[in-house]
Every structure is written in structure tokens, then in C-alpha cells.
Amino acid sequence: MRYVKFVLIPDDGGLHPIDKAFASEPSLNRQFIHEISLLNDRTAITIYQLSGDADVVEDILADHDEVVMSHVSQPRDSVHVYVQFEPNDVIETLLEIPREYELIVDTPLEFTDRGGLRLTVVGEEKKVRRAIPELPTSLRPKLEQTGDYKPQNERLFSVLTERQQEILRTAVELGYYSVPRRVTHEDLASELDCSPSNVGELLRKVESTILTEVTPR
């Protein structure tokens, strides 16, 4: 099984008017889409994860007639948003393509700092390549990576914050986890422009998060 990872960059800042409203609100930061699919009645459902104020999200949803129903919760530092909505042509096309070409879109989908949507598509590589030209013209795909699909690795990495992902990449690349260890907290601190104690704290959080995910409950 192969995967292709790429970023979709919408010309108008969002995939849908609701998505565009989230993107244009300076107090909100879109992080992930955990699920998105079409229902039999041709409405769509999605689960967003954002950072910001849940009340602001509620206000945006209330201003959009496309919303059929929604539920907003704020566990810890994130806002989780379940929305059933009337899709536009872009959303309908995006959700029909995997069905037509027998592809699986791995979740979560990740928003980039520049407003793109990073996704991983799993299936036969030739079918992925045939599907990409079918994308709406308002979306610009940017290919990032392709290879053998390893779902657990991708999923574990996605649960880390951007800062945790950065320090883990740096630690692995510089040999912190090599045997014998090739760099110290001080070396990583110099590379990441932070203190050695901050490096130690971040690495402990990374290790705790990953161990919690892989330990059977």
C-alpha cells in the first residue's frame, strides 16, 4: 500500500464559506479536520479542531445559513466543532473523488501555517495520480511526499504539537536517540534557540504523549 502526502491551497482562503470564516477570524487557528464525509441526503458532516474561543466559533456558525446543525465543545486548550452543513461544489468534488478512485483519505487532515490543508491519501499510486487532475481548479495541490504507508507512525506524530514535532525531528536528526547518544540537551537547545531545561521538559512531554498512545488501555 502506498501513500501520497500533499497540501491543498485554496485560492479564496477556504474550502467552504464556513471554513473561510474560520480562517479569516484572527482569534482562531484551524488545526485539524478529524472527519469529513457526505451523508445520503447530500449534506456533509465534519469535525474541526481549532484553538481559540468557543463563543467566537458559535457566533460564526450562527451567521451561516449553510449550517444544518452544530455542536461546539472546548476540552482543555482546543475547540472541537461538529458541523452538519450544505456543501458547495468544492467539498462535493473533494468527497466524491476518493469514492471514484477507490482511495482512502487518512485522518486527521492538518492545516498548515499558511492556510493550506495537508492530507495523506492511501491507495494505488497510479490511481492517486489520476485523481489529482480531477481536483477543483480553485485548489492548488503541492506534492510533499510519497512512499509505503505506515499509519501508526503518521498518527502518533499528528498528536504532538508543532513545537513538539519540531524538537522530536531535531532530536532524531542530530542523534539524541542514537546509541550511543551523539548530542546533549545543551546541543539541542543551541539548535532550537531555547534553554536546556526547556529542551528536557519538551522531550519529556513528547515521550509521555507517545508512550500514552502506544500503551494498551
PDB file of C-alpha atoms in Angstrom, residues 41-186:
ATOM      1  CA  ASP A  41     -29.194  13.434   1.989  1.00  0.00           C
ATOM      2  CA  ARG A  42     -26.217  15.167   0.310  1.00  0.00           C
ATOM      3  CA  THR A  43     -25.383  17.250   3.352  1.00  0.00           C
ATOM      4  CA  ALA A  44     -21.863  16.914   4.749  1.00  0.00           C
ATOM      5  CA  ILE A  45     -20.515  16.443   8.253  1.00  0.00           C
ATOM      6  CA  THR A  46     -17.137  17.419   9.609  1.00  0.00           C
ATOM      7  CA  ILE A  47     -15.259  17.607  12.895  1.00  0.00           C
ATOM      8  CA  TYR A  48     -12.870  20.534  13.278  1.00  0.00           C
ATOM      9  CA  GLN A  49     -10.203  21.102  15.893  1.00  0.00           C
ATOM     10  CA  LEU A  50      -9.286  24.741  16.422  1.00  0.00           C
ATOM     11  CA  SER A  51      -7.582  26.877  19.019  1.00  0.00           C
ATOM     12  CA  GLY A  52      -9.340  29.969  20.271  1.00  0.00           C
ATOM     13  CA  ASP A  53     -12.629  30.935  21.901  1.00  0.00           C
ATOM     14  CA  ALA A  54     -15.610  28.592  21.582  1.00  0.00           C
ATOM     15  CA  ASP A  55     -18.007  31.554  21.750  1.00  0.00           C
ATOM     16  CA  VAL A  56     -16.407  33.060  18.639  1.00  0.00           C
ATOM     17  CA  VAL A  57     -16.879  29.756  16.821  1.00  0.00           C
ATOM     18  CA  GLU A  58     -20.539  29.661  17.883  1.00  0.00           C
ATOM     19  CA  ASP A  59     -21.062  33.188  16.543  1.00  0.00           C
ATOM     20  CA  ILE A  60     -19.533  32.284  13.172  1.00  0.00           C
ATOM     21  CA  LEU A  61     -21.701  29.185  12.818  1.00  0.00           C
ATOM     22  CA  ALA A  62     -24.821  31.173  13.714  1.00  0.00           C
ATOM     23  CA  ASP A  63     -24.067  33.605  10.855  1.00  0.00           C
ATOM     24  CA  HIS A  64     -24.015  30.889   8.162  1.00  0.00           C
ATOM     25  CA  ASP A  65     -27.211  29.565   6.598  1.00  0.00           C
ATOM     26  CA  GLU A  66     -25.273  26.538   5.298  1.00  0.00           C
ATOM     27  CA  VAL A  67     -25.145  25.105   8.831  1.00  0.00           C
ATOM     28  CA  VAL A  68     -27.803  22.429   9.382  1.00  0.00           C
ATOM     29  CA  MET A  69     -26.750  21.676  12.951  1.00  0.00           C
ATOM     30  CA  SER A  70     -23.621  22.008  15.057  1.00  0.00           C
ATOM     31  CA  HIS A  71     -22.102  21.268  18.423  1.00  0.00           C
ATOM     32  CA  VAL A  72     -19.122  23.071  19.942  1.00  0.00           C
ATOM     33  CA  SER A  73     -17.067  21.908  22.921  1.00  0.00           C
ATOM     34  CA  GLN A  74     -13.814  23.130  24.440  1.00  0.00           C
ATOM     35  CA  PRO A  75     -11.851  20.355  26.167  1.00  0.00           C
ATOM     36  CA  ARG A  76      -8.528  21.635  27.519  1.00  0.00           C
ATOM     37  CA  ASP A  77      -6.891  24.065  25.082  1.00  0.00           C
ATOM     38  CA  SER A  78      -8.737  23.112  21.877  1.00  0.00           C
ATOM     39  CA  VAL A  79     -12.167  23.804  20.426  1.00  0.00           C
ATOM     40  CA  HIS A  80     -13.857  20.787  18.849  1.00  0.00           C
ATOM     41  CA  VAL A  81     -16.610  21.550  16.356  1.00  0.00           C
ATOM     42  CA  TYR A  82     -19.085  19.076  14.873  1.00  0.00           C
ATOM     43  CA  VAL A  83     -20.923  20.604  11.911  1.00  0.00           C
ATOM     44  CA  GLN A  84     -23.545  19.270   9.531  1.00  0.00           C
ATOM     45  CA  PHE A  85     -23.732  21.663   6.596  1.00  0.00           C
ATOM     46  CA  GLU A  86     -24.769  22.185   2.988  1.00  0.00           C
ATOM     47  CA  PRO A  87     -21.621  21.547   0.931  1.00  0.00           C
ATOM     48  CA  ASN A  88     -20.515  23.656  -2.006  1.00  0.00           C
ATOM     49  CA  ASP A  89     -19.180  22.223  -5.283  1.00  0.00           C
ATOM     50  CA  VAL A  90     -15.601  22.148  -3.958  1.00  0.00           C
ATOM     51  CA  ILE A  91     -16.496  19.979  -0.957  1.00  0.00           C
ATOM     52  CA  GLU A  92     -18.718  17.667  -3.013  1.00  0.00           C
ATOM     53  CA  THR A  93     -15.971  17.119  -5.574  1.00  0.00           C
ATOM     54  CA  LEU A  94     -13.328  16.502  -2.901  1.00  0.00           C
ATOM     55  CA  LEU A  95     -15.503  13.892  -1.203  1.00  0.00           C
ATOM     56  CA  GLU A  96     -16.553  12.152  -4.418  1.00  0.00           C
ATOM     57  CA  ILE A  97     -13.004  11.709  -5.773  1.00  0.00           C
ATOM     58  CA  PRO A  98     -11.915   9.072  -3.182  1.00  0.00           C
ATOM     59  CA  ARG A  99     -15.055   7.031  -3.906  1.00  0.00           C
ATOM     60  CA  GLU A 100     -14.490   7.162  -7.650  1.00  0.00           C
ATOM     61  CA  TYR A 101     -10.799   6.224  -7.475  1.00  0.00           C
ATOM     62  CA  GLU A 102     -11.017   3.783  -4.523  1.00  0.00           C
ATOM     63  CA  LEU A 103      -8.775   5.845  -2.270  1.00  0.00           C
ATOM     64  CA  ILE A 104      -8.658   6.311   1.495  1.00  0.00           C
ATOM     65  CA  VAL A 105      -8.049   9.755   2.968  1.00  0.00           C
ATOM     66  CA  ASP A 106      -6.170   9.298   6.226  1.00  0.00           C
ATOM     67  CA  THR A 107      -7.190  11.463   9.141  1.00  0.00           C
ATOM     68  CA  PRO A 108      -6.620  13.877  10.700  1.00  0.00           C
ATOM     69  CA  LEU A 109      -6.177  16.445   7.932  1.00  0.00           C
ATOM     70  CA  GLU A 110      -3.771  19.119   9.124  1.00  0.00           C
ATOM     71  CA  PHE A 111      -3.922  22.849   8.449  1.00  0.00           C
ATOM     72  CA  THR A 112      -0.585  24.465   7.646  1.00  0.00           C
ATOM     73  CA  ASP A 113       0.622  27.832   8.941  1.00  0.00           C
ATOM     74  CA  ARG A 114      -0.086  29.365   5.521  1.00  0.00           C
ATOM     75  CA  GLY A 115      -3.699  28.190   5.325  1.00  0.00           C
ATOM     76  CA  GLY A 116      -3.244  25.056   3.253  1.00  0.00           C
ATOM     77  CA  LEU A 117      -4.684  21.672   4.165  1.00  0.00           C
ATOM     78  CA  ARG A 118      -2.197  18.806   4.417  1.00  0.00           C
ATOM     79  CA  LEU A 119      -3.633  15.367   3.725  1.00  0.00           C
ATOM     80  CA  THR A 120      -2.455  11.835   3.134  1.00  0.00           C
ATOM     81  CA  VAL A 121      -4.188   9.707   0.517  1.00  0.00           C
ATOM     82  CA  VAL A 122      -3.730   5.938   0.608  1.00  0.00           C
ATOM     83  CA  GLY A 123      -4.206   3.567  -2.306  1.00  0.00           C
ATOM     84  CA  GLU A 124      -2.639   2.621  -5.607  1.00  0.00           C
ATOM     85  CA  GLU A 125      -0.224   5.335  -6.644  1.00  0.00           C
ATOM     86  CA  LYS A 126      -1.433   5.321 -10.252  1.00  0.00           C
ATOM     87  CA  LYS A 127      -4.998   5.970  -9.069  1.00  0.00           C
ATOM     88  CA  VAL A 128      -3.828   8.839  -6.889  1.00  0.00           C
ATOM     89  CA  ARG A 129      -2.050  10.394  -9.850  1.00  0.00           C
ATOM     90  CA  ARG A 130      -5.187  10.011 -11.988  1.00  0.00           C
ATOM     91  CA  ALA A 131      -7.318  11.578  -9.245  1.00  0.00           C
ATOM     92  CA  ILE A 132      -5.237  14.721  -8.669  1.00  0.00           C
ATOM     93  CA  PRO A 133      -6.195  16.380 -12.026  1.00  0.00           C
ATOM     94  CA  GLU A 134      -9.847  15.966 -11.002  1.00  0.00           C
ATOM     95  CA  LEU A 135      -9.417  18.373  -8.086  1.00  0.00           C
ATOM     96  CA  PRO A 136     -11.379  21.648  -8.303  1.00  0.00           C
ATOM     97  CA  THR A 137      -9.487  24.354 -10.153  1.00  0.00           C
ATOM     98  CA  SER A 138      -9.737  26.622  -7.083  1.00  0.00           C
ATOM     99  CA  LEU A 139      -7.356  24.292  -5.236  1.00  0.00           C
ATOM    100  CA  ARG A 140      -3.638  24.168  -5.918  1.00  0.00           C
ATOM    101  CA  PRO A 141      -2.093  20.829  -4.883  1.00  0.00           C
ATOM    102  CA  LYS A 142       1.513  20.777  -3.727  1.00  0.00           C
ATOM    103  CA  LEU A 143       3.064  17.297  -3.566  1.00  0.00           C
ATOM    104  CA  GLU A 144       5.185  16.751  -0.452  1.00  0.00           C
ATOM    105  CA  GLN A 145       5.949  13.053  -0.081  1.00  0.00           C
ATOM    106  CA  THR A 146       5.133   9.560  -1.277  1.00  0.00           C
ATOM    107  CA  GLY A 147       6.107   6.132  -0.016  1.00  0.00           C
ATOM    108  CA  ASP A 148       4.966   2.968   1.733  1.00  0.00           C
ATOM    109  CA  TYR A 149       2.071   3.659   4.075  1.00  0.00           C
ATOM    110  CA  LYS A 150       2.813   3.357   7.808  1.00  0.00           C
ATOM    111  CA  PRO A 151      -0.377   4.509   9.527  1.00  0.00           C
ATOM    112  CA  GLN A 152       0.767   4.217  13.139  1.00  0.00           C
ATOM    113  CA  ASN A 153       3.824   6.393  12.589  1.00  0.00           C
ATOM    114  CA  GLU A 154       1.770   9.112  10.919  1.00  0.00           C
ATOM    115  CA  ARG A 155      -0.948   9.010  13.580  1.00  0.00           C
ATOM    116  CA  LEU A 156       1.473   9.168  16.505  1.00  0.00           C
ATOM    117  CA  PHE A 157       3.268  12.176  15.051  1.00  0.00           C
ATOM    118  CA  SER A 158      -0.002  14.035  14.453  1.00  0.00           C
ATOM    119  CA  VAL A 159      -0.944  14.028  18.160  1.00  0.00           C
ATOM    120  CA  LEU A 160       2.111  16.176  19.005  1.00  0.00           C
ATOM    121  CA  THR A 161       2.021  19.961  18.959  1.00  0.00           C
ATOM    122  CA  GLU A 162       4.002  21.781  16.255  1.00  0.00           C
ATOM    123  CA  ARG A 163       6.730  22.662  18.771  1.00  0.00           C
ATOM    124  CA  GLN A 164       6.901  19.052  19.989  1.00  0.00           C
ATOM    125  CA  GLN A 165       7.126  17.826  16.387  1.00  0.00           C
ATOM    126  CA  GLU A 166       9.966  20.281  15.745  1.00  0.00           C
ATOM    127  CA  ILE A 167      12.030  19.193  18.753  1.00  0.00           C
ATOM    128  CA  LEU A 168      11.436  15.496  18.048  1.00  0.00           C
ATOM    129  CA  ARG A 169      12.564  15.879  14.423  1.00  0.00           C
ATOM    130  CA  THR A 170      15.651  17.797  15.558  1.00  0.00           C
ATOM    131  CA  ALA A 171      16.494  15.287  18.304  1.00  0.00           C
ATOM    132  CA  VAL A 172      16.245  12.342  15.905  1.00  0.00           C
ATOM    133  CA  GLU A 173      18.176  14.074  13.104  1.00  0.00           C
ATOM    134  CA  LEU A 174      21.053  15.133  15.420  1.00  0.00           C
ATOM    135  CA  GLY A 175      21.336  11.725  17.086  1.00  0.00           C
ATOM    136  CA  TYR A 176      19.845  12.333  20.528  1.00  0.00           C
ATOM    137  CA  TYR A 177      18.198   8.907  20.388  1.00  0.00           C
ATOM    138  CA  SER A 178      21.182   7.153  18.819  1.00  0.00           C
ATOM    139  CA  VAL A 179      23.146   4.555  20.778  1.00  0.00           C
ATOM    140  CA  PRO A 180      25.491   5.918  21.978  1.00  0.00           C
ATOM    141  CA  ARG A 181      23.796   9.345  22.230  1.00  0.00           C
ATOM    142  CA  ARG A 182      25.539  11.883  19.970  1.00  0.00           C
ATOM    143  CA  VAL A 183      24.125  15.172  21.331  1.00  0.00           C
ATOM    144  CA  THR A 184      23.062  16.620  24.682  1.00  0.00           C
ATOM    145  CA  HIS A 185      20.239  18.871  25.859  1.00  0.00           C
ATOM    146  CA  GLU A 186      22.680  21.765  25.514  1.00  0.00           C
TER     147      GLU A 186
END
